[in-house]
């Protein structure tokens, strides 16, 4: 822990000049933090997709089971109804599956009629 004495010495060395532009400074700090976060997330996404390390085993682009495995991990023990209510975008999955089942039933009925 820096002591008060150390902080005072540091303040004397830095010689801060008080200004009235605190809002601008705050905006610059936030912008800088967002830039750093964006760069970090982007580099992690690049690594996940291409995984160029020589010891890499399964980059996302070469793993066809990735989406299903990630969905299962995120869903956990929650029911599909709970997921549909909590996340409306993911809830669309149930509607798409229901439409697919209805269409496959229609196709089966048409095939039987022929």
PDB file of C-alpha atoms in Angstrom:
ATOM      1  CA  UNK A   1       0.000   0.000   0.000  1.00  0.00           C
ATOM      2  CA  UNK A   2       1.369   3.374  -0.913  1.00  0.00           C
ATOM      3  CA  UNK A   3       1.565   5.697   2.015  1.00  0.00           C
ATOM      4  CA  UNK A   4       0.231   9.247   2.025  1.00  0.00           C
ATOM      5  CA  UNK A   5       3.800  10.484   1.892  1.00  0.00           C
ATOM      6  CA  UNK A   6       4.513   8.499  -1.288  1.00  0.00           C
ATOM      7  CA  UNK A   7       1.347   9.781  -2.930  1.00  0.00           C
ATOM      8  CA  UNK A   8       2.220  13.386  -2.066  1.00  0.00           C
ATOM      9  CA  UNK A   9       5.687  12.931  -3.569  1.00  0.00           C
ATOM     10  CA  UNK A  10       4.142  11.477  -6.696  1.00  0.00           C
ATOM     11  CA  UNK A  11       1.687  14.385  -6.905  1.00  0.00           C
ATOM     12  CA  UNK A  12       4.546  16.894  -6.616  1.00  0.00           C
ATOM     13  CA  UNK A  13       6.462  15.125  -9.382  1.00  0.00           C
ATOM     14  CA  UNK A  14       3.455  14.955 -11.685  1.00  0.00           C
ATOM     15  CA  UNK A  15       2.493  18.558 -10.852  1.00  0.00           C
ATOM     16  CA  UNK A  16      -1.173  18.250 -11.784  1.00  0.00           C
ATOM     17  CA  UNK A  17      -2.830  21.355 -13.122  1.00  0.00           C
ATOM     18  CA  UNK A  18      -6.500  21.546 -12.163  1.00  0.00           C
ATOM     19  CA  UNK A  19      -8.775  22.249 -15.103  1.00  0.00           C
ATOM     20  CA  UNK A  20     -12.478  22.510 -15.633  1.00  0.00           C
ATOM     21  CA  UNK A  21     -12.454  19.857 -18.378  1.00  0.00           C
ATOM     22  CA  UNK A  22     -13.296  16.903 -16.137  1.00  0.00           C
ATOM     23  CA  UNK A  23     -16.159  15.838 -18.407  1.00  0.00           C
ATOM     24  CA  UNK A  24     -13.837  15.673 -21.397  1.00  0.00           C
ATOM     25  CA  UNK A  25     -11.275  13.708 -19.383  1.00  0.00           C
ATOM     26  CA  UNK A  26     -13.985  11.277 -18.256  1.00  0.00           C
ATOM     27  CA  UNK A  27     -15.161  10.776 -21.847  1.00  0.00           C
ATOM     28  CA  UNK A  28     -11.587  10.127 -22.994  1.00  0.00           C
ATOM     29  CA  UNK A  29     -11.077   7.583 -20.227  1.00  0.00           C
ATOM     30  CA  UNK A  30     -14.312   5.784 -21.102  1.00  0.00           C
ATOM     31  CA  UNK A  31     -13.461   5.821 -24.815  1.00  0.00           C
ATOM     32  CA  UNK A  32     -10.010   4.441 -24.059  1.00  0.00           C
ATOM     33  CA  UNK A  33     -11.453   1.666 -21.890  1.00  0.00           C
ATOM     34  CA  UNK A  34     -13.984   0.757 -24.595  1.00  0.00           C
ATOM     35  CA  UNK A  35     -11.206   0.682 -27.193  1.00  0.00           C
ATOM     36  CA  UNK A  36      -9.112  -1.635 -25.027  1.00  0.00           C
ATOM     37  CA  UNK A  37     -12.062  -3.901 -24.334  1.00  0.00           C
ATOM     38  CA  UNK A  38     -12.937  -4.045 -28.027  1.00  0.00           C
ATOM     39  CA  UNK A  39      -9.371  -4.951 -28.958  1.00  0.00           C
ATOM     40  CA  UNK A  40      -9.218  -7.661 -26.289  1.00  0.00           C
ATOM     41  CA  UNK A  41     -12.550  -9.232 -27.252  1.00  0.00           C
ATOM     42  CA  UNK A  42     -11.601  -9.032 -30.928  1.00  0.00           C
ATOM     43  CA  UNK A  43      -8.298 -10.786 -30.358  1.00  0.00           C
ATOM     44  CA  UNK A  44     -10.035 -13.496 -28.313  1.00  0.00           C
ATOM     45  CA  UNK A  45     -12.597 -14.007 -31.083  1.00  0.00           C
ATOM     46  CA  UNK A  46      -9.824 -14.220 -33.685  1.00  0.00           C
ATOM     47  CA  UNK A  47      -8.020 -16.805 -31.564  1.00  0.00           C
ATOM     48  CA  UNK A  48     -11.223 -18.830 -31.116  1.00  0.00           C
ATOM     49  CA  UNK A  49     -11.901 -18.852 -34.843  1.00  0.00           C
ATOM     50  CA  UNK A  50      -8.428 -19.493 -36.231  1.00  0.00           C
ATOM     51  CA  UNK A  51      -6.540 -20.927 -33.212  1.00  0.00           C
ATOM     52  CA  UNK A  52      -3.136 -20.561 -34.848  1.00  0.00           C
ATOM     53  CA  UNK A  53      -1.060 -21.791 -31.911  1.00  0.00           C
ATOM     54  CA  UNK A  54       0.933 -24.891 -32.947  1.00  0.00           C
ATOM     55  CA  UNK A  55      -0.533 -26.894 -30.062  1.00  0.00           C
ATOM     56  CA  UNK A  56      -4.104 -25.909 -30.982  1.00  0.00           C
ATOM     57  CA  UNK A  57      -6.578 -28.740 -31.188  1.00  0.00           C
ATOM     58  CA  UNK A  58      -9.970 -27.421 -32.279  1.00  0.00           C
ATOM     59  CA  UNK A  59     -10.490 -23.957 -33.690  1.00  0.00           C
ATOM     60  CA  UNK A  60     -14.171 -23.035 -33.943  1.00  0.00           C
ATOM     61  CA  UNK A  61     -14.187 -22.940 -37.744  1.00  0.00           C
ATOM     62  CA  UNK A  62     -13.087 -26.585 -37.938  1.00  0.00           C
ATOM     63  CA  UNK A  63     -15.379 -27.866 -35.189  1.00  0.00           C
ATOM     64  CA  UNK A  64     -18.913 -28.544 -36.516  1.00  0.00           C
ATOM     65  CA  UNK A  65     -20.124 -29.541 -33.045  1.00  0.00           C
ATOM     66  CA  UNK A  66     -19.125 -26.235 -31.431  1.00  0.00           C
ATOM     67  CA  UNK A  67     -22.516 -24.506 -31.683  1.00  0.00           C
ATOM     68  CA  UNK A  68     -24.406 -27.447 -30.205  1.00  0.00           C
ATOM     69  CA  UNK A  69     -21.904 -27.943 -27.405  1.00  0.00           C
ATOM     70  CA  UNK A  70     -21.924 -24.244 -26.526  1.00  0.00           C
ATOM     71  CA  UNK A  71     -25.724 -24.170 -26.527  1.00  0.00           C
ATOM     72  CA  UNK A  72     -25.832 -27.188 -24.212  1.00  0.00           C
ATOM     73  CA  UNK A  73     -23.310 -25.621 -21.830  1.00  0.00           C
ATOM     74  CA  UNK A  74     -25.175 -22.321 -21.707  1.00  0.00           C
ATOM     75  CA  UNK A  75     -28.603 -23.902 -21.385  1.00  0.00           C
ATOM     76  CA  UNK A  76     -27.649 -26.317 -18.628  1.00  0.00           C
ATOM     77  CA  UNK A  77     -30.659 -27.751 -16.811  1.00  0.00           C
ATOM     78  CA  UNK A  78     -33.097 -25.013 -17.836  1.00  0.00           C
ATOM     79  CA  UNK A  79     -36.213 -26.005 -19.780  1.00  0.00           C
ATOM     80  CA  UNK A  80     -36.878 -24.785 -23.300  1.00  0.00           C
ATOM     81  CA  UNK A  81     -39.942 -22.881 -22.028  1.00  0.00           C
ATOM     82  CA  UNK A  82     -37.815 -21.011 -19.474  1.00  0.00           C
ATOM     83  CA  UNK A  83     -35.240 -20.147 -22.146  1.00  0.00           C
ATOM     84  CA  UNK A  84     -37.975 -18.954 -24.526  1.00  0.00           C
ATOM     85  CA  UNK A  85     -39.449 -16.637 -21.890  1.00  0.00           C
ATOM     86  CA  UNK A  86     -36.114 -15.295 -20.655  1.00  0.00           C
ATOM     87  CA  UNK A  87     -34.504 -14.809 -24.085  1.00  0.00           C
ATOM     88  CA  UNK A  88     -36.988 -14.088 -26.837  1.00  0.00           C
ATOM     89  CA  UNK A  89     -34.361 -14.397 -29.570  1.00  0.00           C
ATOM     90  CA  UNK A  90     -33.454 -17.903 -28.459  1.00  0.00           C
ATOM     91  CA  UNK A  91     -37.155 -18.637 -28.009  1.00  0.00           C
ATOM     92  CA  UNK A  92     -37.478 -18.392 -31.773  1.00  0.00           C
ATOM     93  CA  UNK A  93     -35.763 -21.794 -31.884  1.00  0.00           C
ATOM     94  CA  UNK A  94     -38.928 -23.443 -30.583  1.00  0.00           C
ATOM     95  CA  UNK A  95     -41.034 -21.767 -33.272  1.00  0.00           C
ATOM     96  CA  UNK A  96     -38.629 -22.859 -36.018  1.00  0.00           C
ATOM     97  CA  UNK A  97     -38.578 -26.446 -34.717  1.00  0.00           C
ATOM     98  CA  UNK A  98     -42.380 -26.508 -34.556  1.00  0.00           C
ATOM     99  CA  UNK A  99     -42.605 -25.226 -38.150  1.00  0.00           C
ATOM    100  CA  UNK A 100     -40.070 -27.822 -39.289  1.00  0.00           C
ATOM    101  CA  UNK A 101     -42.039 -30.614 -37.603  1.00  0.00           C
ATOM    102  CA  UNK A 102     -45.292 -29.424 -39.159  1.00  0.00           C
ATOM    103  CA  UNK A 103     -43.736 -29.275 -42.613  1.00  0.00           C
ATOM    104  CA  UNK A 104     -42.160 -32.706 -42.243  1.00  0.00           C
ATOM    105  CA  UNK A 105     -45.571 -34.094 -41.190  1.00  0.00           C
ATOM    106  CA  UNK A 106     -47.148 -32.449 -44.244  1.00  0.00           C
ATOM    107  CA  UNK A 107     -44.492 -33.971 -46.494  1.00  0.00           C
ATOM    108  CA  UNK A 108     -45.050 -37.391 -44.928  1.00  0.00           C
ATOM    109  CA  UNK A 109     -48.808 -37.096 -45.502  1.00  0.00           C
ATOM    110  CA  UNK A 110     -48.270 -36.046 -49.133  1.00  0.00           C
ATOM    111  CA  UNK A 111     -45.907 -38.985 -49.691  1.00  0.00           C
ATOM    112  CA  UNK A 112     -48.500 -41.380 -48.231  1.00  0.00           C
ATOM    113  CA  UNK A 113     -51.211 -39.937 -50.446  1.00  0.00           C
ATOM    114  CA  UNK A 114     -49.091 -40.457 -53.569  1.00  0.00           C
TER     115      UNK A 114
END
